[in-house]
Short mmCIF file of C-alpha atoms and ligand atoms in Angstrom, two decimals:
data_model
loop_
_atom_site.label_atom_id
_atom_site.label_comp_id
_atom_site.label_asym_id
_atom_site.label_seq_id
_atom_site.Cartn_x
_atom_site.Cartn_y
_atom_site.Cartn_z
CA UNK A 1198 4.77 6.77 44.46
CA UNK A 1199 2.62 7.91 41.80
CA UNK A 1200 2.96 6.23 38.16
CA UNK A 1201 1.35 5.85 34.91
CA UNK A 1202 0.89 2.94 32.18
CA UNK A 1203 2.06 3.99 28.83
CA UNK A 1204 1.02 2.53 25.96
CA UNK A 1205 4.09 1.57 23.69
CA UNK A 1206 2.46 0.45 20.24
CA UNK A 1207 4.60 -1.47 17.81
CA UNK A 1208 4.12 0.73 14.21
CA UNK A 1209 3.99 -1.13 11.52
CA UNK A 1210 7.12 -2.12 9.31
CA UNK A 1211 6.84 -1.18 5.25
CA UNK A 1212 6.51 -4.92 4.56
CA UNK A 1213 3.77 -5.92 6.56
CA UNK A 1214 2.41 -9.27 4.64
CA UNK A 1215 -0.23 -12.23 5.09
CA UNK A 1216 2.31 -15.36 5.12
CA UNK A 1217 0.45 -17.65 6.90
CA UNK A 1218 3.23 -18.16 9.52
CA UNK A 1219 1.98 -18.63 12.97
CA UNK A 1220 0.52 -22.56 13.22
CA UNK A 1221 -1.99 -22.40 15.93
CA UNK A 1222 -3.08 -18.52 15.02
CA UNK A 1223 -6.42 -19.02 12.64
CA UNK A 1224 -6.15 -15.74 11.42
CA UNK A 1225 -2.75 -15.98 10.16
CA UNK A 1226 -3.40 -19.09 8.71
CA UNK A 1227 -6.49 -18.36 7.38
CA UNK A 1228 -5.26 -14.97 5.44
CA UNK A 1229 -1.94 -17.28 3.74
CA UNK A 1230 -1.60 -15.61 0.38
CA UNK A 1231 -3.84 -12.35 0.43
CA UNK A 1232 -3.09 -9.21 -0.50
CA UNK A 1233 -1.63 -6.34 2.40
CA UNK A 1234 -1.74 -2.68 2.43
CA UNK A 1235 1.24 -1.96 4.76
CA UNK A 1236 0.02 1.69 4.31
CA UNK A 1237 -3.37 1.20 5.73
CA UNK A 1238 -1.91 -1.05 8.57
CA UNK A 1239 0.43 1.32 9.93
CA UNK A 1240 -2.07 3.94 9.37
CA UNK A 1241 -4.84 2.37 11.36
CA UNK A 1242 -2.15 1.58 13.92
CA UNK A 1243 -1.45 5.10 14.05
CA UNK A 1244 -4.92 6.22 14.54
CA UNK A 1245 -5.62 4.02 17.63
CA UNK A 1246 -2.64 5.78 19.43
CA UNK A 1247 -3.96 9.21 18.08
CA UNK A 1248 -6.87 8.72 19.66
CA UNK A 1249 -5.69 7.71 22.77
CA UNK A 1250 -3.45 10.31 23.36
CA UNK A 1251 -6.11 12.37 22.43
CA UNK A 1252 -8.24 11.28 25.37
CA UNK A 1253 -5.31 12.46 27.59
CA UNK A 1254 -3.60 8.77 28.29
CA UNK A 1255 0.33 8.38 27.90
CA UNK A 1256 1.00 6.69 24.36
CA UNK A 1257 4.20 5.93 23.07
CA UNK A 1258 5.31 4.39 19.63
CA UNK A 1259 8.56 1.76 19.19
CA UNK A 1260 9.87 0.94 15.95
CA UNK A 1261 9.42 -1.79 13.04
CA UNK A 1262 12.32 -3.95 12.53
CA UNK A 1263 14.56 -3.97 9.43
CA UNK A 1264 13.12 -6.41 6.56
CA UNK A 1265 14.50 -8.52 5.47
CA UNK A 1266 16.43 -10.21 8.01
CA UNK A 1267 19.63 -9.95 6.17
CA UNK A 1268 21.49 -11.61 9.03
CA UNK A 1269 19.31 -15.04 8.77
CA UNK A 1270 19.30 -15.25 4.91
CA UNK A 1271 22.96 -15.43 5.39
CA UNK A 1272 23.14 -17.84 8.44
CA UNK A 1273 20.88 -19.68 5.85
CA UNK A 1274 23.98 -20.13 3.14
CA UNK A 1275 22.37 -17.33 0.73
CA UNK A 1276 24.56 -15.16 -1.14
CA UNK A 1277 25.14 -12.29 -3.75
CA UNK A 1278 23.26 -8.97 -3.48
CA UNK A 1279 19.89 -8.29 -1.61
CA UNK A 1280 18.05 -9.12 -5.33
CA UNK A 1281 19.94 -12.65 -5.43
CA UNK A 1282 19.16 -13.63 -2.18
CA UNK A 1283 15.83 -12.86 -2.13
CA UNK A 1284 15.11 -13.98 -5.48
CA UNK A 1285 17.05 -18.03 -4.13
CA UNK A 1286 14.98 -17.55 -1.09
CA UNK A 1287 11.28 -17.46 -2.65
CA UNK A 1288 12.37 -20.00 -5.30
CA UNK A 1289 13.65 -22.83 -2.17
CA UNK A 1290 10.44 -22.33 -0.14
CA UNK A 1291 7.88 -19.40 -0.30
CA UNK A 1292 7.05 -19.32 3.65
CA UNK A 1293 11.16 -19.14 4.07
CA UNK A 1294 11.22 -15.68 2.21
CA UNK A 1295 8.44 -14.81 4.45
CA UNK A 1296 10.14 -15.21 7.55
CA UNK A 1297 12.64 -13.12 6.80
CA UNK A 1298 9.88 -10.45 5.79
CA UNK A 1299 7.43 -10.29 8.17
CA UNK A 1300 6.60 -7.29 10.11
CA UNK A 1301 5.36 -8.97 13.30
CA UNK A 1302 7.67 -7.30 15.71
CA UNK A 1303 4.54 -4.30 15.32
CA UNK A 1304 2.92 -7.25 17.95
CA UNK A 1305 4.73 -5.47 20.86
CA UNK A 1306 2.95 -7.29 23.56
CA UNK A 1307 5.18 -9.51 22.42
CA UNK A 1308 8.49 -7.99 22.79
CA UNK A 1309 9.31 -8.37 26.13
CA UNK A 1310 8.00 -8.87 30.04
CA UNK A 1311 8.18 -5.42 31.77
CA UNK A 1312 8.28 -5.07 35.36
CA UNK A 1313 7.15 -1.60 36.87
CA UNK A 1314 9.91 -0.21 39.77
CA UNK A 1315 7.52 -0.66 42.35
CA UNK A 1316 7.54 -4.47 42.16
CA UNK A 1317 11.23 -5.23 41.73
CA UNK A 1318 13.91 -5.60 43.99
CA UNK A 1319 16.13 -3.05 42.91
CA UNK A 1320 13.50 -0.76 42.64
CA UNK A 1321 14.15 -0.68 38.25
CA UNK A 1322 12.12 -0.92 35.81
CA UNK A 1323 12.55 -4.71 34.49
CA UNK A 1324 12.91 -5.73 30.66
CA UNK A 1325 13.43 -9.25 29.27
CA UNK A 1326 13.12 -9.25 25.78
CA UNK A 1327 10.99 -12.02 24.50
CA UNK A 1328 13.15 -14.80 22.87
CA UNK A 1329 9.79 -16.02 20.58
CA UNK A 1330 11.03 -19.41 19.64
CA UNK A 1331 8.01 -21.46 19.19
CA UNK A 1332 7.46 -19.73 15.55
CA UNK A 1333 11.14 -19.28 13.56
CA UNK A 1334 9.62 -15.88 11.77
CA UNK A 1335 9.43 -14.18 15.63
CA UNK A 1336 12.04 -16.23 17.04
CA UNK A 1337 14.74 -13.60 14.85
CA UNK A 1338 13.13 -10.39 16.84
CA UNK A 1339 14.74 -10.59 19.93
CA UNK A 1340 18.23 -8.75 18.79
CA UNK A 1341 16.40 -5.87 17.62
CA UNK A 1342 14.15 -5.14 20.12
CA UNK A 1343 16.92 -5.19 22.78
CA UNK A 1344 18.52 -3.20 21.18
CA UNK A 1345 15.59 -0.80 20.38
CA UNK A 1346 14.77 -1.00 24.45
CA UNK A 1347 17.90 -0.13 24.85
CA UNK A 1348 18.25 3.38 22.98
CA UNK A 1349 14.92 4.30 24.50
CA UNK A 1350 15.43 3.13 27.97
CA UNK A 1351 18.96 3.41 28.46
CA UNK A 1352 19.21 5.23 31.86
CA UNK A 1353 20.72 1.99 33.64
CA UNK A 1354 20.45 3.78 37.08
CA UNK A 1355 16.33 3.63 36.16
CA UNK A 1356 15.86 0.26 33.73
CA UNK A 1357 17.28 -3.05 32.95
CA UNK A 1358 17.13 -4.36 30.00
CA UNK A 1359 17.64 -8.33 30.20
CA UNK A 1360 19.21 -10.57 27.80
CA UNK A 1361 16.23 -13.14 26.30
CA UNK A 1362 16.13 -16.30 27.61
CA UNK A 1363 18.10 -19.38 26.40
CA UNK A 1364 16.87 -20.03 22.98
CA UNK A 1365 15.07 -23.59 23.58
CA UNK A 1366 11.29 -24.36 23.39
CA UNK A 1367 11.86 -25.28 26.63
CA UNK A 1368 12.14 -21.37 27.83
CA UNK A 1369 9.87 -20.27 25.51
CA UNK A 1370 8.56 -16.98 26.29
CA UNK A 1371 6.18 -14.75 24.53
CA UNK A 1372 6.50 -11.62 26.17
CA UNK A 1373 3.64 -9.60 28.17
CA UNK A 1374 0.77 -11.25 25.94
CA UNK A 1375 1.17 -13.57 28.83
CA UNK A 1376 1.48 -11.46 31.63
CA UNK A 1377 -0.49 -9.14 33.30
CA UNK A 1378 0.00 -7.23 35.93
CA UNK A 1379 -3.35 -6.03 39.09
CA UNK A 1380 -2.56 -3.11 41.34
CA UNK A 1381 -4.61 -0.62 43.68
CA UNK A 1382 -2.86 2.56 42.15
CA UNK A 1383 -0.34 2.07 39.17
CA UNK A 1384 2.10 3.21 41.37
CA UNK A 1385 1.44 0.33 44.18
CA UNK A 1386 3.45 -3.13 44.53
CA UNK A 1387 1.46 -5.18 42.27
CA UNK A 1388 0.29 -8.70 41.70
CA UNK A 1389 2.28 -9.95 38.60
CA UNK A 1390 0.44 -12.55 36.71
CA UNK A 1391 2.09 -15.20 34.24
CA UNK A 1392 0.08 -17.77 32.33
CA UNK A 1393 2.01 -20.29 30.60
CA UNK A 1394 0.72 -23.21 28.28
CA UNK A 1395 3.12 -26.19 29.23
CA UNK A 1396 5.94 -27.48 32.12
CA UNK A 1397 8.39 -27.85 29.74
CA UNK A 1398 10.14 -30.62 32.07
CA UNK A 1399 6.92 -32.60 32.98
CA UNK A 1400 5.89 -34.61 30.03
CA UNK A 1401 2.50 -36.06 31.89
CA UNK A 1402 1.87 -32.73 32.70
CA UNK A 1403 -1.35 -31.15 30.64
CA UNK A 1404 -0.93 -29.49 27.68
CA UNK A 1405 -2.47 -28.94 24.35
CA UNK A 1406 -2.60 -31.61 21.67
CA UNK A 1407 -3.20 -29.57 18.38
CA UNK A 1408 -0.82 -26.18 18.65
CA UNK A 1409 1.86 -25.36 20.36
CA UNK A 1410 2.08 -24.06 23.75
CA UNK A 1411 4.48 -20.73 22.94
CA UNK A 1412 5.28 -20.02 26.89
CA UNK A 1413 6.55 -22.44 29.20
CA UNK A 1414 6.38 -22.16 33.02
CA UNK A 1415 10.24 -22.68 33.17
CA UNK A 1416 10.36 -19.52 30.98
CA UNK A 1417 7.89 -17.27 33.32
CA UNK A 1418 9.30 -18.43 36.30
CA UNK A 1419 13.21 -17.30 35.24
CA UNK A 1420 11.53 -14.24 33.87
CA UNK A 1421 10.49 -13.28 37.69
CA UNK A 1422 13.57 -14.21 39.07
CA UNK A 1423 15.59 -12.02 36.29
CA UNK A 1424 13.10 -9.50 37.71
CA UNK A 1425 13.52 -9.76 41.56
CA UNK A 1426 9.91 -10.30 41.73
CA UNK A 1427 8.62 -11.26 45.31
CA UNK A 1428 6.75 -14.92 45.50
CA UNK A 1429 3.55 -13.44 47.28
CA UNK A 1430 3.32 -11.08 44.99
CA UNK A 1431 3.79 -12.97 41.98
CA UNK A 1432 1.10 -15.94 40.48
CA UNK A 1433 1.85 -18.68 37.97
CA UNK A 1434 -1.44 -19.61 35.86
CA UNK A 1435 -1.65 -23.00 33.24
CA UNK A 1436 -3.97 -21.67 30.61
CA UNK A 1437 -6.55 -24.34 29.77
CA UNK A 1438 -5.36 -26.43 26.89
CA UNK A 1439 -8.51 -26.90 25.24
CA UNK A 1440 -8.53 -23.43 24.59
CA UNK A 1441 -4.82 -23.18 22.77
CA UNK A 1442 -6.21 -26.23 20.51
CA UNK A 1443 -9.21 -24.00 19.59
CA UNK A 1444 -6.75 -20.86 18.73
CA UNK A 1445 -6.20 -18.97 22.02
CA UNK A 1446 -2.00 -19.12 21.36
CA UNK A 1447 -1.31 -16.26 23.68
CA UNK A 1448 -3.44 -15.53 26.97
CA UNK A 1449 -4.12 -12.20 25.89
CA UNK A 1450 -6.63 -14.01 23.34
CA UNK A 1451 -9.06 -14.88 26.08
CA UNK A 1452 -7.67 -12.87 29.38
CA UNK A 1453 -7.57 -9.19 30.18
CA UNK A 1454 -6.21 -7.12 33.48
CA UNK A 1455 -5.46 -3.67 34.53
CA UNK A 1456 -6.09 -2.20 38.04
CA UNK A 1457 -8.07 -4.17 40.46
CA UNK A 1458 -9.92 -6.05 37.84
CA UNK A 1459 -9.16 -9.51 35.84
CA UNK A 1460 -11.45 -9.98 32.72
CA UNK A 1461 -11.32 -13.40 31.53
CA UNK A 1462 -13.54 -16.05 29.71
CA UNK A 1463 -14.80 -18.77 31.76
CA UNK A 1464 -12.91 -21.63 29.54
CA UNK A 1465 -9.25 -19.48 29.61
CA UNK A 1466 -7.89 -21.11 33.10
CA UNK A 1467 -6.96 -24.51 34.57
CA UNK A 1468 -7.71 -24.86 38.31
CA UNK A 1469 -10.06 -21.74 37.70
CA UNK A 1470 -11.23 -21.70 41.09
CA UNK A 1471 -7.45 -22.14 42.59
CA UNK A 1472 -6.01 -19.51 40.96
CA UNK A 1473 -8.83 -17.48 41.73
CA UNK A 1474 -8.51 -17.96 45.32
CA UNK A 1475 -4.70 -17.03 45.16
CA UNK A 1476 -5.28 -14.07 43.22
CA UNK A 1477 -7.82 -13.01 45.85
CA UNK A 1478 -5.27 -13.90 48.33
CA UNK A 1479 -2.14 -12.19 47.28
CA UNK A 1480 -3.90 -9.42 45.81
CA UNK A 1481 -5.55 -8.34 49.07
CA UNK A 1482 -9.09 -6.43 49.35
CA UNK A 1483 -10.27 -5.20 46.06
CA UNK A 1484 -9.50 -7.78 43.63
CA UNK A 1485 -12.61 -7.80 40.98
CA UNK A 1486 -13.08 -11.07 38.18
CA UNK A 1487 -15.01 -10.41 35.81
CA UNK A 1488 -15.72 -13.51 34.65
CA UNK A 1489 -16.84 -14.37 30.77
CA UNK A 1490 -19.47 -17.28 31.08
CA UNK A 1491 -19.35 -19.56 27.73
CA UNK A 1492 -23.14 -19.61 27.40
CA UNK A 1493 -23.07 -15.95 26.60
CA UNK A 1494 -19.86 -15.74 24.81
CA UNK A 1495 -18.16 -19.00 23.29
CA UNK A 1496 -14.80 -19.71 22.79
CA UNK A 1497 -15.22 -19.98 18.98
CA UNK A 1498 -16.86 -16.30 19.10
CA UNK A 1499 -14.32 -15.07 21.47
CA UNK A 1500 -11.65 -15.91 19.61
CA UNK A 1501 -13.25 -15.12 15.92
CA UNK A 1502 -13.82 -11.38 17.25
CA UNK A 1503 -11.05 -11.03 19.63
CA UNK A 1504 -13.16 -9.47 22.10
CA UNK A 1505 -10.59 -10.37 25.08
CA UNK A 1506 -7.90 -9.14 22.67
CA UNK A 1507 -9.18 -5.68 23.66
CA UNK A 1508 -6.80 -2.99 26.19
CA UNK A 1509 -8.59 -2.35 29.41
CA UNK A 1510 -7.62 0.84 30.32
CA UNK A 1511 -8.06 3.36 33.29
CA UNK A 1512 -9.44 6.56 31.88
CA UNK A 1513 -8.07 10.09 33.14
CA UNK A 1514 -10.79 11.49 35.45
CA UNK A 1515 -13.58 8.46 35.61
CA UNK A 1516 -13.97 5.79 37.63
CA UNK A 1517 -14.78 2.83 35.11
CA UNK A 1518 -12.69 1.12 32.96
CA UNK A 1519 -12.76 1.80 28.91
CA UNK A 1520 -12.21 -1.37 26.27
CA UNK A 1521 -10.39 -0.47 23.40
CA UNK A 1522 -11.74 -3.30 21.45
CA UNK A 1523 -11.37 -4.31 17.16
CA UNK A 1524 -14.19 -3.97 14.97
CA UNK A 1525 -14.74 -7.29 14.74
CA UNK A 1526 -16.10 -7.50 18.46
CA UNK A 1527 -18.51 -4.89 17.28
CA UNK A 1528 -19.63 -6.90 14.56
CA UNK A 1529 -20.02 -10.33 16.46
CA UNK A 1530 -23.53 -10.44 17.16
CA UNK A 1531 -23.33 -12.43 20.71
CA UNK A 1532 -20.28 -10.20 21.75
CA UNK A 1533 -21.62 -7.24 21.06
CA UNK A 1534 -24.91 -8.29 23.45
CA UNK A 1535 -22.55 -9.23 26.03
CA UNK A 1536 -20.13 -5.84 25.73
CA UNK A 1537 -23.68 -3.66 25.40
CA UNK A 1538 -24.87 -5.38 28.64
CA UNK A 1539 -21.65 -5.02 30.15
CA UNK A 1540 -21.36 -1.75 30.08
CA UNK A 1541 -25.05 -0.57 31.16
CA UNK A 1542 -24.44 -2.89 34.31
CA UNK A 1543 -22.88 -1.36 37.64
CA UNK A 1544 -19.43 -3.31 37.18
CA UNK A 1545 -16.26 -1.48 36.49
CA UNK A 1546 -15.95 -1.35 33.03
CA UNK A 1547 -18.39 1.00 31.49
CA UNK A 1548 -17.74 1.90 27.54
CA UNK A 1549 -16.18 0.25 24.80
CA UNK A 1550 -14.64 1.80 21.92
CA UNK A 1551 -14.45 -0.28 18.77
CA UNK A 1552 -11.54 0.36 16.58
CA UNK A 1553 -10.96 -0.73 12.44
CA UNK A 1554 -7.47 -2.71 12.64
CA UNK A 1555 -7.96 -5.22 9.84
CA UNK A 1556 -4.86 -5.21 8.02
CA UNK A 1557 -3.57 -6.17 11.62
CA UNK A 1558 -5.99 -8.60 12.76
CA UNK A 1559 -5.65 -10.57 9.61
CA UNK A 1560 -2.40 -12.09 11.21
CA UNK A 1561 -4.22 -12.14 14.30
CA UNK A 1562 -3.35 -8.89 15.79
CA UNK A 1563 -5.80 -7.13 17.72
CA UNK A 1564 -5.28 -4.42 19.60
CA UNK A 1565 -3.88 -5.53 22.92
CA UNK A 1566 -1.27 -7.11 20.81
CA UNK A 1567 -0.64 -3.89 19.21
CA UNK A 1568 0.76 -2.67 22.52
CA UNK A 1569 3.88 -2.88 25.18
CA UNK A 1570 2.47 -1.67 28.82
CA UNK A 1571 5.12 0.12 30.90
CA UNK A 1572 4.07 1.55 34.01
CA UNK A 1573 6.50 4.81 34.92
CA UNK A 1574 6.92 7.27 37.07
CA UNK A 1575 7.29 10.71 36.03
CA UNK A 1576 11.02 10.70 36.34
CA UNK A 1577 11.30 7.49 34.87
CA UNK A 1578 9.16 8.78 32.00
CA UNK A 1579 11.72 12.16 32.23
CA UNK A 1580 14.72 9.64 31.93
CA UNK A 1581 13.04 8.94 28.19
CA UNK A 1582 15.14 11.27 25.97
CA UNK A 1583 14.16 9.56 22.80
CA UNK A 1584 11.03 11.07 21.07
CA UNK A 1585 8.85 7.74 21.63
CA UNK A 1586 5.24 9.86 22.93
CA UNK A 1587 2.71 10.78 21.24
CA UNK A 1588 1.31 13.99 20.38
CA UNK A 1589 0.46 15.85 17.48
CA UNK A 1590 3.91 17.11 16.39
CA UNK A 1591 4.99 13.22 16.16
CA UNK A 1592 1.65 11.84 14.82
CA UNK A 1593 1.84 14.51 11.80
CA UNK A 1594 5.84 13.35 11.65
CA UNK A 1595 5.16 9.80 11.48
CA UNK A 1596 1.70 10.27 9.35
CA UNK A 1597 3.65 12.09 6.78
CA UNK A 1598 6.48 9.28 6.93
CA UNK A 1599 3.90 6.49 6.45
CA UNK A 1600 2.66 8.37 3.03
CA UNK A 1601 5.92 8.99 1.83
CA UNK A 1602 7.68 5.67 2.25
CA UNK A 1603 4.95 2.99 2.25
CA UNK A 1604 3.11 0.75 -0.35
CA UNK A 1605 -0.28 0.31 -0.61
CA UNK A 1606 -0.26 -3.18 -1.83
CA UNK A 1607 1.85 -5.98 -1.36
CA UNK A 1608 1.46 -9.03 -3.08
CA UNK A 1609 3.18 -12.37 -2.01
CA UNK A 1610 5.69 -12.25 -5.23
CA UNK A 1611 6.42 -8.81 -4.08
CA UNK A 1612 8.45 -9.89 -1.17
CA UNK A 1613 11.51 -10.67 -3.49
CA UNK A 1614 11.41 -7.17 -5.29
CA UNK A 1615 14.44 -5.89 -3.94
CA UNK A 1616 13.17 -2.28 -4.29
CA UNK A 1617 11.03 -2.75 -1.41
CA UNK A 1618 13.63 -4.24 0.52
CA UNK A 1619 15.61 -1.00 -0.07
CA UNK A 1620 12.31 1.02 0.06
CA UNK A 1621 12.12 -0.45 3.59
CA UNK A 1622 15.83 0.56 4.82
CA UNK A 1623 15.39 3.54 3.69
CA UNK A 1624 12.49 4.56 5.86
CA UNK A 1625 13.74 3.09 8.52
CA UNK A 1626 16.70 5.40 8.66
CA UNK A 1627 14.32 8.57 8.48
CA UNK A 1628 12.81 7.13 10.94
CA UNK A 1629 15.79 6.74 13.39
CA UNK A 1630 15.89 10.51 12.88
CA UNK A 1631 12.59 11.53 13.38
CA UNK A 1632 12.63 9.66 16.86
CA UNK A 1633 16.04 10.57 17.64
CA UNK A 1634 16.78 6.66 18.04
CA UNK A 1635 20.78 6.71 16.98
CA UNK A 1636 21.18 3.69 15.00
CA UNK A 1637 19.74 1.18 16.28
CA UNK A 1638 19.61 -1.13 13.10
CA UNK A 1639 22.06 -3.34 11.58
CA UNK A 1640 22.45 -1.99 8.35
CA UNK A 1641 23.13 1.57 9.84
CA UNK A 1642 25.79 -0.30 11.77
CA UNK A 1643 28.02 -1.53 8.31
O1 LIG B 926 2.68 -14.29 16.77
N1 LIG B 926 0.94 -13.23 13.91
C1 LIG B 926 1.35 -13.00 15.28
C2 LIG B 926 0.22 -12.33 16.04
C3 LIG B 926 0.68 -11.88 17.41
C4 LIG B 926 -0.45 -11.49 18.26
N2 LIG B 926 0.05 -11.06 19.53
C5 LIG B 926 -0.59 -11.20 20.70
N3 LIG B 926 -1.61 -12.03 20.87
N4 LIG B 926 -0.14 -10.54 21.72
C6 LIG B 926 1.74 -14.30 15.97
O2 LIG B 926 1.10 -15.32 15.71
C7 LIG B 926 1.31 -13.82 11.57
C8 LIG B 926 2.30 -13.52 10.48
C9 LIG B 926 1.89 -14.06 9.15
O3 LIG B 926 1.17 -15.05 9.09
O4 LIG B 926 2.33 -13.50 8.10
C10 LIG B 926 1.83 -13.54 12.96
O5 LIG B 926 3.02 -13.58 13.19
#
């Protein structure tokens, strides 16, 4: 069977903000208070997918979220109109107001684990939505982006879409950001790859000391069941704990796959030369590490520039592997050595292409997190009635949405103004149109 990946970036929501939210994600933390430009974010966002349709690969686009969260600032006890609750929300705790706010469901590797047909058991395509419970700003996404999975893939007879996992810390699951899936042709049973940070039900067992571990091994492990995934072709990987205490909080910080090849940094595993082996195993002939040795690259660096935070992507009609990678790998001295030599070497990736996503990677967004991978076949694909790919028709529709309905500047004060708040519904009901969605939001449900 023949089958593509498509790219499904998140686009970023009209409130896009730098709250400081995510303990254990330096970027976020480090960015608490500064100014956004929601405009430029969802622009830049925009342009990577441009760009990559452009160069003839499958790109797709899911939705932003409604902000605020009307639904938890009334679970919270707030009342009165949007303006009053918003207003009693900033004035009991800053960091509160921006949970409700944030536009982090435009991370979509963290929106769910997909499964590709060819490695399930009822030959579907295989969605849990990622329950996100470790931070209380992503652990309210889970609703909508089940919902928006659903209205796009809603041919049952082709996809399931799962309900998220129990919502405990003990199943906590971040999505594909810690997943990965190798395979000989897209098309191919493939070797699904999970990397958790803790066994929630073994307190002696290792984890990190510092910042949370978001994804537990009793959360990957249901999420293979869920998707009839076959044992041998299915690996279970502890990232290295050190690493999550220096800032790696999802995998996809420090760990890279598509096709035959895994790109990781020599620190990102435990049992490094286990898992290796049972990758090599279960994969079968072909499988190619491409291993990330600290003296070149350190941890510090790697997670500073987000280098591993890159897609690694099969090009239409070549034979090695493109990096989309953020400027900031460019700019890293040491990384940029390492990508340069890299590439002029024999191995199988052989260009880079440096994109300018800072309004995202000040929250600690890079471009891999930018992105949902779902690997289709071209009736699945034809099953897609929503108008989710890209080309130029939708890129000058959404382009031209962005500039009408977006700020250029938000400030942290501004996330009480309840203009924006309406600003923000508002766009997001053009936008059901323009994507031919069907409601899909709450308040198009009142
Ligand atoms: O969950 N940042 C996100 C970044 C997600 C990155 N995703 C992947 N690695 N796949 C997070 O930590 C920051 C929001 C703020 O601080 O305002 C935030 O949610």
């Amino acid at each position: 069977m023949t089958a593509m990946e498509v790219n499904f970036d998140g686009l970023v929501g009209p409130t896009h903000n730098y709250a400081g939210l995510s303990h254990g994600n330096v970027a976020s933390q480090n960015n608490l208070g500064g100014v956004s430009n929601p405009r430029e974010a969802a622009l830049q966002g925009l342009e990577k997918m441009r760009s990559l349709a452009g160069r003839g690969l499958r790109q797709a686009v899911l939705p932003p979220h409604a902000r605020p969260h009307v639904e938890t600032l009334k679970q919270l006890g707030f009342t009165g109109s949007l303006g009053d609750m918003l207003a009693s929300a900033f004035a009991a705790s800053p960091p509160l107001l921006g949970t409700v706010m944030s536009a982090s469901p435009m991370w979509t590797a963290n929106a769910a684990t997909v499964s590709p047909s060819a490695d399930t058991e009822d030959g579907r395509v295989h969605f849990t939505p990622a329950n996100l419970v470790a931070m209380p700003h992503r652990s309210i996404e889970a609703p909508q982006t089940k919902r928006a999975l659903e209205a796009i893939f809603c041919d049952e007879a082709r996809f399931a879409v799962h309900e998220p996992l129990p919502h405990h810390t003990h199943f906590g699951d971040e999505g594909a950001a810690n997943h990965t899936r190798l395979c000989k042709g897209y098309g191919d049973k493939g070797l699904e790859i999970f990397v958790y940070g803790q066994t929630a039900y073994d307190p002696r067992a290792p984890r990190p000391l510092k910042y949370p571990a978001r994804q537990t091994l009793e959360a990957s492990q249901a999420v293979g069941r869920l998707h009839g995934l076959e044992s041998d072709r299915t690996v279970f990987i502890q990232q290295a704990p050190d690493v999550i205490d220096a800032g790696v909080f999802h995998n996809d910080v420090i760990a890279v796959g598509n096709g035959q090849v895994l790109f990781f940094h020599e620190d990102a595993f435990l049992n490094k030369r286990q898992i290796l082996q049972e990758i090599a195993e279960k994969f079968g002939d072909g499988f190619e590490p491409v291993e990330l040795p600290r003296d070149a690259v350190s941890v510090s660096d790697a997670v500073s520039s987000y280098l591993f935070n890159s897609q690694l992507l099969s090009m239409p009609g070549t034979t090695r592997m493109t990096l989309i990678a953020p400027m900031e790998a460019h700019d890293t001295p040491a990384v940029k050595q390492y990508l340069d030599a890299l590439t002029t070497g024999q191995g199988p990736i052989g260009e880079v292409l440096y994109f300018d996503l800072k309004q995202s990677m000040r929250n600690g967004g890079g471009p891999a997190c930018l992105r949902l991978r779902v690997v289709l076949t071209d009736e699945e694909c034809a099953a897609i009635k929503a108008r989710v790919f890209m080309d130029d028709g939708l890129y000058t529709d959404l382009k031209g949405w962005v500039e009408k309905h977006y700020r250029d500047q938000i400030k942290p004060e501004d996330l009480c103004d309840p203009l924006l708040a309406e600003e923000s519904f508002t766009a997001l009901d053009d936008l059901t149109q323009i994507m031919g969605l069907g409601p899909i939001y709450p308040f198009q449900m009142a």
